Amino acid sequence: MYKRIDADEKAIALINELKGRYGELMFHQSGGCCDGSQPMCFEKGDFKLGYSDVCLGVVEGCEFWMSKDQFEYWQHTHLTLTAVDGRGASFSLEIPLGKRFMIQSRLFTEEERVDLEELSYIEE
């Protein structure tokens, strides 16, 4: 099974720093509010998920969510979470540290596409 989302070393280091400050975390891929379409990091449970959200996978123990509508555009891409210097304009936890999470993407190969990890959803 191939993952839909991964994190690079920069993102992993920042996630671990934020976990040390805040505990369990979660991500939601912003759909254009605030800082464009950026991954936003929250304390687990601080972002209200609903039936219109889909979980792409887990990075460093943190669920990574996006809306189903947005996923329709991104379903053919592998995402890599990274971190860069620079302050974004969102409510994400890393912003006060002068950092921001970003997404890099590439199309899945045919081999990957036919053997992807399952998505998960909010259960009723």
mmCIF file of C-alpha atoms in Angstrom:
data_model
loop_
_atom_site.group_PDB
_atom_site.id
_atom_site.type_symbol
_atom_site.label_atom_id
_atom_site.label_comp_id
_atom_site.label_asym_id
_atom_site.label_seq_id
_atom_site.Cartn_x
_atom_site.Cartn_y
_atom_site.Cartn_z
ATOM 1 C CA MET A 1 0.000 0.000 0.000
ATOM 2 C CA TYR A 2 1.236 3.459 -0.904
ATOM 3 C CA LYS A 3 0.680 6.489 1.296
ATOM 4 C CA ARG A 4 -1.206 9.527 0.049
ATOM 5 C CA ILE A 5 0.637 11.883 2.441
ATOM 6 C CA ASP A 6 4.184 11.909 3.831
ATOM 7 C CA ALA A 7 6.310 14.432 5.721
ATOM 8 C CA ASP A 8 9.917 15.409 5.106
ATOM 9 C CA GLU A 9 12.582 15.965 7.793
ATOM 10 C CA LYS A 10 11.788 19.677 8.172
ATOM 11 C CA ALA A 11 8.107 19.005 8.752
ATOM 12 C CA ILE A 12 8.847 16.141 11.156
ATOM 13 C CA ALA A 13 11.150 18.359 13.256
ATOM 14 C CA LEU A 14 8.517 21.113 13.419
ATOM 15 C CA ILE A 15 5.728 18.645 14.238
ATOM 16 C CA ASN A 16 7.772 17.251 17.116
ATOM 17 C CA GLU A 17 8.506 20.751 18.426
ATOM 18 C CA LEU A 18 4.797 21.590 18.320
ATOM 19 C CA LYS A 19 3.857 18.293 19.990
ATOM 20 C CA GLY A 20 6.213 19.217 22.847
ATOM 21 C CA ARG A 21 4.290 22.467 23.337
ATOM 22 C CA TYR A 22 0.718 21.401 22.600
ATOM 23 C CA GLY A 23 0.415 17.610 22.779
ATOM 24 C CA GLU A 24 -1.515 15.710 20.117
ATOM 25 C CA LEU A 25 -1.955 17.498 16.799
ATOM 26 C CA MET A 26 -4.002 17.273 13.617
ATOM 27 C CA PHE A 27 -3.802 18.825 10.159
ATOM 28 C CA HIS A 28 -6.460 20.168 7.832
ATOM 29 C CA GLN A 29 -5.608 21.260 4.319
ATOM 30 C CA SER A 30 -7.010 24.756 3.976
ATOM 31 C CA GLY A 31 -9.284 25.255 1.021
ATOM 32 C CA GLY A 32 -8.308 28.833 0.315
ATOM 33 C CA CYS A 33 -9.201 30.812 3.431
ATOM 34 C CA CYS A 34 -6.535 32.957 5.081
ATOM 35 C CA ASP A 35 -3.247 31.788 3.586
ATOM 36 C CA GLY A 36 -4.477 30.300 0.337
ATOM 37 C CA SER A 37 -4.445 26.529 0.214
ATOM 38 C CA GLN A 38 -2.062 25.679 3.042
ATOM 39 C CA PRO A 39 -1.921 22.817 5.520
ATOM 40 C CA MET A 40 -3.016 24.083 8.907
ATOM 41 C CA CYS A 41 -1.893 22.484 12.172
ATOM 42 C CA PHE A 42 -4.177 22.446 15.219
ATOM 43 C CA GLU A 43 -4.281 20.813 18.606
ATOM 44 C CA LYS A 44 -6.155 17.564 18.067
ATOM 45 C CA GLY A 45 -9.873 18.304 18.235
ATOM 46 C CA ASP A 46 -9.539 22.100 17.883
ATOM 47 C CA PHE A 47 -10.680 22.014 14.249
ATOM 48 C CA LYS A 48 -14.268 20.881 13.821
ATOM 49 C CA LEU A 49 -14.357 18.031 11.318
ATOM 50 C CA GLY A 50 -17.546 16.945 9.614
ATOM 51 C CA TYR A 51 -19.000 14.481 7.171
ATOM 52 C CA SER A 52 -17.612 16.565 4.317
ATOM 53 C CA ASP A 53 -13.995 15.844 5.377
ATOM 54 C CA VAL A 54 -11.738 12.962 4.407
ATOM 55 C CA CYS A 55 -8.603 11.724 6.197
ATOM 56 C CA LEU A 56 -5.778 11.092 3.728
ATOM 57 C CA GLY A 57 -3.536 9.416 6.268
ATOM 58 C CA VAL A 58 -1.329 10.003 9.271
ATOM 59 C CA VAL A 59 1.971 11.905 9.405
ATOM 60 C CA GLU A 60 4.089 11.622 12.555
ATOM 61 C CA GLY A 61 1.039 10.411 14.480
ATOM 62 C CA CYS A 62 -1.143 13.312 13.247
ATOM 63 C CA GLU A 63 -4.227 12.787 11.111
ATOM 64 C CA PHE A 64 -4.223 14.800 7.876
ATOM 65 C CA TRP A 65 -7.681 15.916 6.680
ATOM 66 C CA MET A 66 -9.158 17.889 3.779
ATOM 67 C CA SER A 67 -12.636 18.518 2.463
ATOM 68 C CA LYS A 68 -14.057 15.931 0.072
ATOM 69 C CA ASP A 69 -14.599 18.634 -2.551
ATOM 70 C CA GLN A 70 -10.946 19.648 -2.424
ATOM 71 C CA PHE A 71 -9.876 16.001 -2.420
ATOM 72 C CA GLU A 72 -11.624 15.572 -5.785
ATOM 73 C CA TYR A 73 -8.939 17.844 -7.276
ATOM 74 C CA TRP A 74 -6.031 16.302 -5.346
ATOM 75 C CA GLN A 75 -6.971 12.615 -5.486
ATOM 76 C CA HIS A 76 -4.381 11.836 -8.160
ATOM 77 C CA THR A 77 -1.459 13.365 -6.258
ATOM 78 C CA HIS A 78 0.935 12.252 -3.572
ATOM 79 C CA LEU A 79 1.403 15.007 -0.997
ATOM 80 C CA THR A 80 4.546 15.737 0.990
ATOM 81 C CA LEU A 81 4.274 18.001 4.009
ATOM 82 C CA THR A 82 7.288 20.277 4.432
ATOM 83 C CA ALA A 83 8.124 23.332 6.549
ATOM 84 C CA VAL A 84 9.790 26.577 5.559
ATOM 85 C CA ASP A 85 10.880 29.784 7.261
ATOM 86 C CA GLY A 86 8.397 32.576 6.897
ATOM 87 C CA ARG A 87 5.294 33.670 8.636
ATOM 88 C CA GLY A 88 1.995 32.800 7.026
ATOM 89 C CA ALA A 89 -1.357 34.451 7.629
ATOM 90 C CA SER A 90 -3.298 31.541 9.090
ATOM 91 C CA PHE A 91 -4.364 30.199 12.460
ATOM 92 C CA SER A 92 -1.920 27.302 12.266
ATOM 93 C CA LEU A 93 0.138 26.579 15.394
ATOM 94 C CA GLU A 94 3.548 27.072 13.758
ATOM 95 C CA ILE A 95 2.936 30.667 12.652
ATOM 96 C CA PRO A 96 4.185 32.340 15.897
ATOM 97 C CA LEU A 97 7.471 30.414 15.476
ATOM 98 C CA GLY A 98 8.162 32.158 12.151
ATOM 99 C CA LYS A 99 7.574 28.906 10.255
ATOM 100 C CA ARG A 100 4.871 27.582 8.010
ATOM 101 C CA PHE A 101 3.867 24.204 6.703
ATOM 102 C CA MET A 102 3.565 23.777 2.950
ATOM 103 C CA ILE A 103 2.524 20.991 0.610
ATOM 104 C CA GLN A 104 4.531 19.661 -2.298
ATOM 105 C CA SER A 105 2.709 17.395 -4.718
ATOM 106 C CA ARG A 106 3.354 15.048 -7.597
ATOM 107 C CA LEU A 107 1.121 12.744 -9.601
ATOM 108 C CA PHE A 108 0.918 9.140 -8.462
ATOM 109 C CA THR A 109 2.616 6.597 -10.667
ATOM 110 C CA GLU A 110 0.381 3.949 -12.191
ATOM 111 C CA GLU A 111 1.857 1.397 -9.757
ATOM 112 C CA GLU A 112 1.016 3.611 -6.772
ATOM 113 C CA ARG A 113 -2.423 4.558 -8.028
ATOM 114 C CA VAL A 114 -3.698 0.976 -8.011
ATOM 115 C CA ASP A 115 -2.451 0.242 -4.477
ATOM 116 C CA LEU A 116 -3.201 3.330 -2.324
ATOM 117 C CA GLU A 117 -3.950 3.372 1.381
ATOM 118 C CA GLU A 118 -7.638 3.566 2.174
ATOM 119 C CA LEU A 119 -9.204 6.892 3.035
ATOM 120 C CA SER A 120 -11.113 7.343 6.280
ATOM 121 C CA TYR A 121 -14.112 9.469 7.125
ATOM 122 C CA ILE A 122 -16.024 10.721 10.146
ATOM 123 C CA GLU A 123 -18.187 7.887 11.390
ATOM 124 C CA GLU A 124 -21.856 8.499 12.069
#
